[in-house]
Short mmCIF file of C-alpha atoms in Angstrom, two decimals:
data_model
loop_
_atom_site.label_atom_id
_atom_site.label_comp_id
_atom_site.label_asym_id
_atom_site.label_seq_id
_atom_site.Cartn_x
_atom_site.Cartn_y
_atom_site.Cartn_z
CA MET A 1 24.93 -21.44 -6.64
CA LYS A 2 22.95 -19.59 -3.95
CA ILE A 3 21.26 -16.20 -4.28
CA VAL A 4 20.79 -14.29 -1.00
CA LYS A 5 18.18 -11.53 -1.11
CA THR A 6 18.72 -8.88 1.53
CA ILE A 7 15.38 -7.26 0.63
CA SER A 8 12.35 -9.50 0.36
CA ILE A 9 10.64 -8.56 -2.91
CA LEU A 10 7.91 -11.19 -2.97
CA LEU A 11 6.00 -10.10 0.12
CA LEU A 12 3.22 -9.05 -2.24
CA LEU A 13 2.61 -12.67 -3.27
CA PRO A 14 1.58 -14.49 -0.08
CA VAL A 15 -0.08 -17.87 -0.06
CA GLY A 16 -3.79 -17.31 -0.34
CA VAL A 17 -3.89 -14.66 -3.06
CA PHE A 18 -6.97 -15.33 -5.12
CA ALA A 19 -6.30 -13.44 -8.38
CA GLU A 20 -3.49 -13.88 -10.88
CA ILE A 21 -3.74 -11.71 -13.98
CA ALA A 22 -1.29 -9.80 -16.15
CA PHE A 23 -1.41 -6.24 -17.42
CA ASN A 24 -3.13 -6.31 -20.80
CA ASN A 25 -1.63 -4.82 -24.00
CA SER A 26 1.31 -3.40 -22.07
CA ILE A 27 4.94 -2.70 -23.01
CA PHE A 28 7.89 -3.31 -20.66
CA ASP A 29 11.22 -2.34 -22.26
CA TYR A 30 14.24 -3.13 -20.08
CA GLN A 31 17.52 -1.26 -20.15
CA CYS A 32 19.88 -3.13 -22.47
CA GLU A 33 22.21 -3.93 -19.55
CA VAL A 34 19.50 -5.84 -17.69
CA ILE A 35 19.95 -9.62 -17.84
CA ASP A 36 16.72 -11.61 -18.03
CA PHE A 37 16.87 -15.01 -16.29
CA SER A 38 13.08 -15.29 -15.85
CA GLU A 39 11.12 -18.31 -17.01
CA SER A 40 9.94 -16.51 -20.16
CA GLY A 41 13.02 -14.31 -20.56
CA ILE A 42 15.67 -14.08 -23.28
CA GLN A 43 19.03 -15.31 -22.04
CA GLU A 44 21.08 -13.27 -24.53
CA ASN A 45 22.32 -9.83 -23.49
CA VAL A 46 23.90 -6.89 -25.34
CA ARG A 47 27.39 -6.14 -24.05
CA SER A 48 29.93 -3.92 -25.89
CA SER A 49 27.66 -3.80 -28.96
CA GLY A 50 27.65 -7.59 -29.18
CA ILE A 51 25.20 -10.28 -28.15
CA VAL A 52 26.52 -12.65 -25.51
CA ASN A 53 24.94 -15.48 -23.52
CA ILE A 54 25.34 -14.77 -19.80
CA SER A 55 24.68 -17.29 -17.06
CA PRO A 56 24.15 -16.55 -13.35
CA MET A 57 27.75 -17.71 -12.83
CA ASP A 58 28.92 -14.64 -14.79
CA LEU A 59 27.18 -12.06 -12.60
CA LYS A 60 29.33 -9.44 -10.88
CA GLU A 61 28.76 -6.58 -8.46
CA GLY A 62 26.44 -3.91 -9.89
CA ASP A 63 24.76 -6.17 -12.48
CA ILE A 64 20.96 -5.91 -12.78
CA PHE A 65 19.09 -9.11 -13.54
CA ILE A 66 15.59 -10.57 -13.56
CA ASP A 67 15.49 -13.77 -11.52
CA ALA A 68 13.55 -16.95 -12.32
CA ASP A 69 10.53 -15.58 -10.41
CA GLY A 70 10.44 -12.46 -12.57
CA THR A 71 11.73 -10.13 -9.84
CA ALA A 72 14.31 -7.41 -10.48
CA GLN A 73 17.56 -7.83 -8.50
CA LYS A 74 20.84 -5.93 -8.26
CA VAL A 75 24.05 -7.78 -7.37
CA LYS A 76 25.59 -6.34 -4.22
CA ASN A 77 28.30 -8.92 -3.64
CA VAL A 78 29.54 -12.20 -5.13
CA SER A 79 31.50 -14.65 -2.99
CA ARG A 80 32.49 -18.31 -2.93
CA SER A 81 32.08 -20.89 -0.21
CA GLY A 82 33.83 -24.06 -1.29
CA ASN A 83 32.27 -25.09 -4.60
CA GLU A 84 29.25 -22.81 -4.01
CA ILE A 85 28.86 -19.28 -5.39
CA ILE A 86 26.81 -16.93 -3.18
CA ILE A 87 25.20 -13.90 -4.81
CA GLU A 88 23.92 -11.21 -2.44
CA ALA A 89 21.22 -9.10 -4.13
CA ILE A 90 19.32 -5.92 -3.24
CA GLN A 91 16.38 -4.07 -4.78
CA PRO A 92 17.43 -1.85 -7.73
CA GLU A 93 16.02 1.56 -8.59
CA LEU A 94 13.33 1.72 -11.27
CA VAL A 95 15.57 3.87 -13.45
CA GLU A 96 18.13 1.05 -13.51
CA VAL A 97 15.63 -1.51 -14.81
CA PHE A 98 13.28 0.09 -17.31
CA GLN A 99 13.87 1.97 -20.54
CA PHE A 100 10.16 2.41 -21.26
CA VAL A 101 6.83 1.34 -19.75
CA SER A 102 3.33 1.64 -21.17
CA ILE A 103 0.25 0.28 -19.33
CA PRO A 104 -3.10 1.29 -20.86
CA GLU A 105 -5.95 1.94 -18.44
CA GLN A 106 -7.43 -1.26 -17.03
CA ILE A 107 -9.52 -2.46 -14.11
CA SER A 108 -8.62 -5.26 -11.66
CA ASP A 109 -10.85 -6.85 -9.03
CA ILE A 110 -8.99 -7.73 -5.82
CA GLU A 111 -9.82 -10.28 -3.16
CA PHE A 112 -8.08 -10.07 0.18
CA TYR A 113 -7.17 -13.06 2.27
CA GLY A 114 -6.80 -13.80 5.94
CA GLN A 115 -6.60 -16.51 8.56
CA GLU A 116 -9.63 -18.28 9.97
CA PHE A 117 -11.72 -16.34 12.45
CA SER A 118 -10.54 -16.49 16.05
CA ARG A 119 -12.06 -14.81 19.09
CA ALA A 120 -10.19 -11.84 20.51
CA ASN A 121 -8.75 -11.90 24.02
CA SER A 122 -10.66 -8.80 25.04
CA VAL A 123 -11.06 -7.25 28.50
CA PHE A 124 -14.29 -5.57 27.42
CA THR A 125 -17.66 -6.78 28.63
CA LYS A 126 -19.03 -5.34 25.41
CA GLY A 127 -16.38 -4.93 22.70
CA ILE A 128 -17.15 -3.37 19.35
CA LEU A 129 -15.37 -6.14 17.43
CA GLU A 130 -17.64 -8.77 18.92
CA GLU A 131 -20.69 -6.68 18.16
CA LYS A 132 -19.82 -5.49 14.65
CA LEU A 133 -17.24 -7.92 13.27
CA SER A 134 -18.03 -11.48 14.26
CA GLY A 135 -19.47 -14.35 12.25
CA LYS A 136 -18.56 -16.94 9.64
CA ASN A 137 -17.71 -14.46 6.87
CA VAL A 138 -15.20 -12.52 8.97
CA LYS A 139 -11.47 -13.16 8.57
CA SER A 140 -9.12 -12.44 11.43
CA LYS A 141 -5.42 -12.20 12.17
CA SER A 142 -3.74 -11.90 15.57
CA LEU A 143 -0.13 -11.21 16.56
CA ASN A 144 2.04 -10.11 19.46
CA VAL A 145 4.96 -7.75 19.01
CA SER A 146 7.58 -6.43 21.43
CA LEU A 147 8.27 -2.72 21.70
CA LYS A 148 11.02 -1.51 24.08
CA GLY A 149 10.40 -4.46 26.36
CA GLN A 150 6.62 -4.00 26.33
CA LYS A 151 4.29 -6.57 24.83
CA VAL A 152 1.83 -5.13 22.36
CA SER A 153 -1.08 -7.35 21.32
CA VAL A 154 -2.86 -6.66 18.03
CA GLU A 155 -5.85 -8.24 16.36
CA GLY A 156 -7.36 -7.32 13.00
CA ARG A 157 -10.66 -8.41 11.50
CA PHE A 158 -11.88 -7.84 7.99
CA ARG A 159 -14.95 -8.30 5.81
CA ASN A 160 -14.47 -7.62 2.10
CA ASN A 161 -17.54 -6.57 0.11
CA LYS A 162 -16.08 -4.99 -3.01
CA SER A 163 -12.66 -3.82 -4.12
CA LYS A 164 -11.74 -2.51 -7.59
CA ILE A 165 -8.51 -0.92 -8.83
CA THR A 166 -8.03 1.16 -11.98
CA THR A 167 -4.45 1.66 -13.19
CA ALA A 168 -2.65 3.34 -16.08
CA LEU A 169 0.98 4.33 -16.68
CA GLN A 170 2.60 5.86 -19.76
CA LEU A 171 6.17 7.16 -19.67
CA PRO A 172 6.96 10.22 -21.83
CA TYR A 173 8.66 9.60 -25.17
CA THR A 174 9.80 11.26 -28.40
CA LYS A 175 8.73 9.85 -31.77
CA LEU A 176 9.90 10.56 -35.29
CA ASN A 177 6.89 11.51 -37.44
CA MET A 178 7.53 11.02 -41.18
CA HIS A 179 4.07 12.36 -42.13
CA GLY A 180 3.81 9.66 -44.83
CA THR A 181 6.60 11.09 -46.97
CA TRP A 182 10.26 10.38 -47.70
CA LYS A 183 11.01 14.13 -47.87
CA VAL A 184 13.29 14.47 -44.88
CA TRP A 185 12.69 18.23 -44.53
CA LYS A 186 9.01 17.52 -43.79
CA TRP A 187 9.73 15.09 -40.99
CA THR A 188 9.14 16.25 -37.43
CA THR A 189 10.06 15.04 -33.98
CA ASP A 190 6.95 14.84 -31.79
CA TYR A 191 7.12 14.79 -28.00
CA TYR A 192 4.44 13.01 -25.97
CA LYS A 193 4.04 13.58 -22.24
CA GLY A 194 3.43 10.58 -20.02
CA MET A 195 0.78 10.00 -17.39
CA ALA A 196 0.11 7.90 -14.30
CA LYS A 197 -3.31 7.06 -12.86
CA LEU A 198 -4.36 5.01 -9.85
CA GLU A 199 -7.93 4.73 -8.53
CA TYR A 200 -9.39 2.57 -5.76
CA ASP A 201 -13.09 1.84 -5.25
CA CYS A 202 -14.01 -0.27 -2.23
CA ASP A 203 -16.64 -1.17 0.35
CA LEU A 204 -14.81 -2.70 3.34
CA GLU A 205 -15.52 -3.44 6.98
CA LEU A 206 -12.41 -3.32 9.15
CA GLY A 207 -11.69 -3.74 12.83
CA ALA A 208 -8.64 -3.86 15.05
CA GLY A 209 -7.85 -4.37 18.71
CA LEU A 210 -4.73 -3.08 20.46
CA GLY A 211 -3.46 -3.44 24.02
CA PHE A 212 -0.36 -1.67 25.37
CA THR A 213 1.23 0.54 28.01
CA ILE A 214 3.92 2.88 26.78
CA THR A 215 5.39 6.37 26.91
CA ASP A 216 6.42 7.44 23.45
CA SER A 217 5.49 9.16 20.21
CA LYS A 218 5.13 6.53 17.56
CA THR A 219 3.09 5.34 14.57
CA TRP A 220 3.11 1.70 13.47
CA ASP A 221 2.28 0.30 10.03
CA ILE A 222 0.79 -3.11 10.79
CA LEU A 223 -0.21 -5.19 7.76
CA LEU A 224 -3.48 -7.00 8.43
CA PHE A 225 -4.50 -8.37 5.04
CA GLU A 226 -3.23 -8.26 1.49
CA GLY A 227 -4.25 -9.37 -1.95
CA ALA A 228 -2.91 -8.98 -5.46
CA ALA A 229 -3.72 -9.19 -9.13
CA VAL A 230 -0.28 -10.11 -10.43
CA ASP A 231 1.25 -11.95 -13.35
CA PRO A 232 3.28 -14.70 -11.60
CA ASN A 233 5.81 -14.80 -14.46
CA THR A 234 6.79 -11.11 -14.29
CA VAL A 235 5.71 -10.19 -10.74
CA SER A 236 3.92 -7.21 -12.29
CA GLY A 237 0.39 -6.05 -11.60
CA VAL A 238 -1.42 -4.37 -8.75
CA LYS A 239 -1.53 -5.20 -5.07
CA ALA A 240 -3.87 -4.11 -2.32
CA GLU A 241 -2.98 -4.14 1.36
CA VAL A 242 -5.05 -3.30 4.43
CA TYR A 243 -3.05 -1.66 7.21
CA PHE A 244 -3.76 -0.81 10.84
CA PHE A 245 -2.02 2.46 11.74
CA PRO A 246 -2.06 2.79 15.55
CA SER A 247 -0.43 6.01 16.71
CA ILE A 248 0.38 7.32 20.18
CA SER A 249 1.90 10.46 21.64
CA GLY A 250 2.46 10.88 25.34
CA LYS A 251 1.92 8.32 28.09
CA ILE A 252 -0.84 5.84 27.46
CA SER A 253 -2.08 2.68 29.10
CA SER A 254 -4.89 1.36 26.99
CA GLN A 255 -7.02 -1.48 25.74
CA ILE A 256 -8.74 -0.23 22.60
CA GLU A 257 -10.86 -1.67 19.80
CA ALA A 258 -11.83 0.21 16.65
CA TYR A 259 -14.25 -0.48 13.83
CA SER A 260 -15.08 1.23 10.56
CA ARG A 261 -17.00 0.54 7.40
CA ILE A 262 -15.22 2.38 4.58
CA LYS A 263 -16.90 3.13 1.28
CA MET A 264 -14.51 5.14 -0.84
CA ASP A 265 -13.70 5.92 -4.41
CA VAL A 266 -10.39 7.78 -4.34
CA GLY A 267 -7.78 8.28 -6.97
CA GLY A 268 -5.00 10.39 -8.31
CA GLN A 269 -3.30 11.06 -11.60
CA CYS A 270 -0.50 13.23 -12.90
CA GLN A 271 1.44 14.01 -16.03
CA LEU A 272 5.01 12.77 -16.42
CA ASP A 273 7.42 15.22 -18.01
CA GLY A 274 10.88 14.26 -19.16
CA GLU A 275 12.14 11.39 -21.29
CA SER A 276 11.31 7.74 -20.63
CA ILE A 277 12.05 6.70 -17.04
CA PHE A 278 13.89 10.01 -16.49
CA CYS A 279 10.74 11.96 -15.72
CA VAL A 280 9.12 13.97 -12.94
CA PRO A 281 5.41 14.09 -12.02
CA THR A 282 3.54 17.34 -12.71
CA ASN A 283 -0.06 18.58 -12.65
CA PHE A 284 -1.27 16.35 -9.81
CA LYS A 285 -5.01 15.73 -9.74
CA THR A 286 -6.80 13.81 -7.02
CA TRP A 287 -10.42 12.97 -6.34
CA GLY A 288 -12.53 11.16 -3.80
CA LYS A 289 -16.01 10.86 -2.40
CA SER A 290 -16.84 13.58 0.11
CA ASN A 291 -18.05 11.08 2.76
CA PRO A 292 -15.90 7.96 2.52
CA VAL A 293 -16.90 6.60 5.95
CA ASN A 294 -20.26 4.85 6.30
CA SER A 295 -19.93 3.97 9.99
CA ALA A 296 -17.24 3.89 12.65
CA GLY A 297 -16.82 3.17 16.33
CA MET A 298 -14.50 2.37 19.18
CA SER A 299 -14.52 0.84 22.65
CA ALA A 300 -11.68 1.51 25.06
CA ASN A 301 -10.38 1.55 28.59
CA ALA A 302 -7.61 4.13 28.71
CA THR A 303 -5.46 6.25 30.95
CA LEU A 304 -3.61 8.75 28.83
CA SER A 305 -1.88 12.07 28.64
CA GLY A 306 -1.59 12.76 24.96
CA ARG A 307 -3.33 11.24 21.98
CA VAL A 308 -4.06 7.80 20.58
CA GLU A 309 -5.23 7.12 17.03
CA ALA A 310 -6.46 3.94 15.41
CA ARG A 311 -6.48 4.65 11.69
CA PHE A 312 -6.77 1.83 9.22
CA GLY A 313 -7.38 1.54 5.53
CA PRO A 314 -6.15 0.30 2.16
CA LYS A 315 -2.88 0.91 0.34
CA ILE A 316 -2.95 0.26 -3.40
CA SER A 317 0.27 -0.11 -5.41
CA VAL A 318 1.21 -0.61 -9.06
CA VAL A 319 4.05 -3.17 -9.17
CA LEU A 320 6.55 -3.79 -11.98
CA LEU A 321 8.95 -6.70 -11.45
CA GLY A 322 8.34 -6.48 -7.73
CA LEU A 323 9.05 -2.72 -7.62
CA SER A 324 6.38 -0.21 -6.56
CA VAL A 325 5.80 2.47 -9.22
CA ALA A 326 2.84 4.28 -7.65
CA SER A 327 0.79 3.89 -4.48
CA LEU A 328 -2.36 5.38 -2.99
CA THR A 329 -3.12 5.14 0.75
CA GLY A 330 -6.38 6.07 2.43
CA ALA A 331 -6.75 5.74 6.20
CA VAL A 332 -9.70 6.45 8.47
CA GLY A 333 -10.26 5.81 12.14
CA PRO A 334 -11.12 7.16 15.57
CA TYR A 335 -8.87 9.21 17.83
CA LEU A 336 -8.88 9.85 21.55
CA SER A 337 -6.94 12.80 22.97
CA GLY A 338 -6.55 14.73 26.21
CA ASP A 339 -5.44 14.08 29.77
CA VAL A 340 -7.91 11.55 31.03
CA GLY A 341 -8.79 8.29 32.67
CA ALA A 342 -11.82 6.97 30.83
CA SER A 343 -13.88 4.08 29.53
CA VAL A 344 -15.56 4.65 26.19
CA TYR A 345 -17.98 2.93 23.86
CA LEU A 346 -18.86 4.93 20.76
CA TYR A 347 -20.54 3.99 17.49
CA LYS A 348 -21.63 6.36 14.73
CA ASP A 349 -23.73 5.33 11.74
CA PHE A 350 -23.46 8.08 9.13
CA ALA A 351 -26.33 6.61 7.10
CA SER A 352 -28.87 6.43 9.93
CA SER A 353 -28.58 8.13 13.33
CA ARG A 354 -31.01 5.58 14.83
CA ASN A 355 -28.10 3.15 15.25
CA ASP A 356 -25.80 5.62 17.06
CA LYS A 357 -24.48 4.63 20.48
CA ALA A 358 -22.44 6.57 23.02
CA GLU A 359 -21.43 5.43 26.52
CA PHE A 360 -18.78 7.29 28.52
CA SER A 361 -17.32 6.95 31.99
CA PHE A 362 -14.75 9.61 33.02
CA ASP A 363 -12.51 9.57 36.05
CA TYR A 364 -10.72 12.87 35.46
CA GLY A 365 -9.43 15.30 32.86
CA LYS A 366 -10.48 16.54 29.44
CA ILE A 367 -11.22 14.26 26.53
CA GLU A 368 -11.95 14.70 22.85
CA ILE A 369 -13.18 11.85 20.68
CA GLY A 370 -13.56 11.99 16.93
CA LEU A 371 -12.54 10.68 13.54
CA CYS A 372 -9.31 11.38 11.68
CA ALA A 373 -8.64 10.62 8.03
CA ASN A 374 -5.91 11.08 5.45
CA ILE A 375 -5.10 10.27 1.81
CA ASP A 376 -1.47 9.92 0.71
CA LEU A 377 0.01 9.50 -2.77
CA GLY A 378 3.42 7.93 -3.41
CA MET A 379 5.50 7.26 -6.52
CA ILE A 380 8.74 5.49 -7.44
CA ASN A 381 8.97 3.20 -4.38
CA ASP A 382 7.37 6.03 -2.35
CA VAL A 383 10.50 8.17 -2.76
CA ILE A 384 8.12 10.87 -4.01
CA SER A 385 5.23 11.11 -1.54
CA MET A 386 2.71 13.68 -0.50
CA THR A 387 -0.31 13.94 1.81
CA ILE A 388 -3.29 14.94 -0.30
CA TRP A 389 -5.68 15.38 2.59
CA ASP A 390 -5.53 15.09 6.41
CA ASN A 391 -8.22 16.23 8.82
CA ASP A 392 -9.87 15.66 12.22
CA PHE A 393 -13.63 15.47 12.83
CA PRO A 394 -14.37 15.95 16.56
CA LEU A 395 -17.51 14.10 17.64
CA TYR A 396 -17.46 14.62 21.40
CA THR A 397 -15.61 16.87 23.86
CA LYS A 398 -15.95 16.79 27.65
CA GLN A 399 -14.24 18.52 30.58
CA TYR A 400 -14.40 16.63 33.87
CA ASN A 401 -12.69 17.35 37.19
CA LYS A 402 -12.55 15.13 40.26
#
């Protein structure tokens, strides 16, 4: 028998993850129709008010099952090829898998991973990645991608100092309260609202280099590094990813490098109103340090008519059976906008202005350089998402004519 997964669920468990832990004192109650084929699962299943033993050979279209790796799957199609049965599976909705979930508040420490350090192919005589992010403790990852026939080269570098995640999830439920008596008329039905909480505390140094020539309006989500604190038997836990979010609008020919040290403590929580997995989030509350960026900089050679951004930052997700329940994304980085031909080197230390650097060479046009930042919150595989905060911080503006 062969199982074909059209959606890769296990991308959160790459080789090199350093932490493997389970949620402590937690409850995961599956829908009774879900078939558990995991290593620690119960093979029996309730069907038509009776208990039957179902094997993978008995699966049919629409069935929900937990595979041997502990990942939730939904059967899309079952076919035969000679003596082989091929099961095509997709990712199910959370409401199809869980009857009830309870995760008490707990803290996980995350370590990211990356490839060995490799020198960037930079055109800069003085690049900010070489100055700020080089050395034995730096991890690096390089790749080339094709976009509409154009080659786009990307390099990310990363130094992890501290990363801590706080999670909690409680679905709403109704409970019969007997008040310690057998007198039925004194019994009450008590309703308890649920809650979800996700907080991320980190001190990270991140850098990325990007080279391209293109006319478009586009934002890319490029995964640079990832780590997880996950129970390998249930594929449940928390994962942390570091993304590079380059964004362009207009016509741009550019070689750009960006750097930032991010110290942030951001989080969000909400109440869940409804019944079990059939609930909606209410009373959103978010928080974060007022100055999450410790230092940032960029070096670039660019000819542009429009805007280029180089945001990067962490995305934290709570994962149940490979499905994302809640996520928190914080991104910070420099932007360059205007109609200009320019070469730029800029570094800003928000802790001490003695380390600030600024070197500009303009050929023509108007340019604005600054920092942009945003915090986004997502729930239920990011079907429910909202931008909590998004702002620009101009640092330098110049008008220059030939």
